[in-house]
Amino acid sequence: MSPPPPSPLAPNSVDHYFGTNRSHRHGSFPSVKSVPHSKYPSFSLRMPFSRHDKRWHWWHALYLFLFVLGCLQITISLAGQTLEETSVPLVARQYPRLSYQAINTTEPIVLPRTTVYHVTEEFGWADNAGAVTALIAAQLNQSLDVSVIMPYYSFLKPMYTTVERSADLTIDVRTPDGKTIPIEFKVWIAMHDLEDSEDTEESENSNENSSENTSENTSENSSEKEEESQATAIGEQRKRLQVPVYLIGPGNRSPFTQAFKAKNVMAIHTPHPLLSSEWREQFFSKAAAALIAHRVMAKDEVSLFAPLTAHPTIDVIHCHGAHTAHVLQHLHTKRSNNALGPQPPVFVYTMNNAEDLQTVHTLSNILKFMEVSEWGVTPEQTALSLQKTQTALEAQSYVHGQHMALAGLGVQLADVVTINSQSMALDIVHGQPTFQRQDLVMPSLLTKAHHRQFFGISQGLQFSTSPFNHPDLVTRNLVFPEFALDVLNQAQWTARTVWTLGGTSPEFVGYAKDKIRKHLVRRKVLVEADLQRPLVLFAGELTIADMKTIELSAECFENYNMRLVLLGEGEALNQATALATRYQNIIVLSTPKQIRQWSVFCKAAADVVLMPGTNADAMEAMLYGASVLAPYSSNALDVLQDRPEWKVEGVFRRDVRISRDKITKIPTVSSSETFNAYLFNHANMETAIADFERDWKRTKESKTLQEEYVLRMMYSTLSLDWEREGGPVEEYMHVYQLALADRHMPTATQHVLQEEQIVLRRLLSATS
């Protein structure tokens, strides 16, 4: 009798016990035919650890021990990644009142061939607020060589069609047992175009037309030279409007392979299930510092005719946001060790908002990514060095318990510090901070302010499109009238601003806004009743902090019969959806298609925008003629002017006068009003909403009053350009100049630089 064939699920099979059957790996399970017990009585299909097992073997205990050990390891790993939000009790302190020393923009700017690297988590298509992108776009018109370092988010891959590999680098991460693991990552470089292709094509067409008109009156040789010069100018303009972007990719080891995975711009800060936000931010910071050190010491990028000691120079490292503070920590260590070349860069640190001042990381996570050069060789030496480092960190003013305030770290290590709000800077310097965990940051901030190294720089506004040329409005014949654009170009703020309005309805902005709102009604976004009530818009990322303000105001909006449109997505999307089910006057447009399809129309139709924080979408709604509802804690207070409380004999009155030409009947409006916002705190939020509702009803009664109101909102936005005289771009140029004036030079290289300058002067004098 021949022996029976081997069973595909024999209990003694290694593949059976460990689940490594090759067919199982590919998702296909072999069909198992039932075999009569009478035919093969010696084989069984029992699974290990089943209740039919009467006897446990030694390998059973081993499997159980390995399973428990694996669960324990996973639990410890996840606990180490997660930031526990514990209440950090801090004793309230009184701070001295210092005099705020503003930037002197009257001094001449001398920054020849200055190279600036911006380190940021948000730029271009991955910029929620838009401030960093607008600043860099404006700086391209200055005497600066600008580059950007940012994460290579997964959703950016189809957008950057042409990318080149720049470097393959490695950083070290420490395990809980003190060992170091090398994490490899790739860096890509792409050229980011900061101007729309349509605008470039229009400029090319206009240049071609001008060249054709000129060539008719000149000879053939001169026309060819002119065309060549214009082609060169176009090429230089294209080059000037492009900025190199260094994209840092994920690591090659788990869980860092999951870094920077995001389906869209709204999800770039959403934690990954396998990688916490702290680890992702620490990984990017250390990788960015490694890239900067590589760029500074990259000999292959130096000209062959340069001196042998020459290195590519980076003059300024400009870090944006609290999460980039650890970039300064790693670079500060490298600069102290003379590892950033003979001319190390200076550090500028910018805090975007009050949230940056409150962001904390745990020390256990920070120590995993600190430089490992000082760790000992033996485990005992490593543990001793680790304990000394942790003790030194705990002694810092920006550390409390097991939490480190990132803003405090960045402020202490930076050469010059800025914050995106001059009013907030004034409150800080005057000893009146209004943010949580202030005791972890205030000592460093006041020290910088005392040495004139802390400034508030309010953001500017810059938009690639406007209600007069947006493609979506052009294709549907819903653009704002050109007559209104001429009125805005001729307007000037005076004690009484005069607006000469149009003679027909199509020349009014209010007429265009009404058409756009009717368009939304026809497309079932709004309902017919929305034509006769105020439209409130929230545009931008739905954060938990913003939802607190939205929830408090929702009941007031319903009581005053206002439509609230929430346009955006984010971590608080579920809360927004639940709020819309409670209040019938709330609409949520959150899908990418809805945002892309209705964003510009909602901004153009809105009467007021709810702006708990500062973001580009909300500020852009002001450009479309909407006023602002914002808390006093908003970072946009520098560009907002609160509505005064007019009351004459108990009656609210506005200071607006209307006159008409006796022949043409064209209205002229003179007004001393300059406000563009209704500011509130939680106590008087309903009062601010009631003031807006009252003003809306009165302006709605008169087409002329409504036009003056809308034009004033638009003009207040257009007057806040980034490149205005004495504006943000000039202020940042002065900041760079101030930081470079105190540039730290290694002692061993100072005499080399002096000798090079002497030789250069001799060569220049000899040639002259």
GROMACS .gro file of C-alpha atoms in nm, residues 4 175 206 411 416-417 428 531:
model
    8
    4PRO     CA    1  -0.070   0.886   0.149
  175THR     CA    2   1.645   5.383   1.909
  206SER     CA    3   0.206   9.182  -2.625
  411VAL     CA    4   1.384   8.228   1.923
  416VAL     CA    5   1.687   8.769   1.425
  417VAL     CA    6   1.326   8.676   1.504
  428ILE     CA    7   0.475   9.094   2.364
  531LEU     CA    8  -3.092   8.657  -0.236
   0.00000   0.00000   0.00000
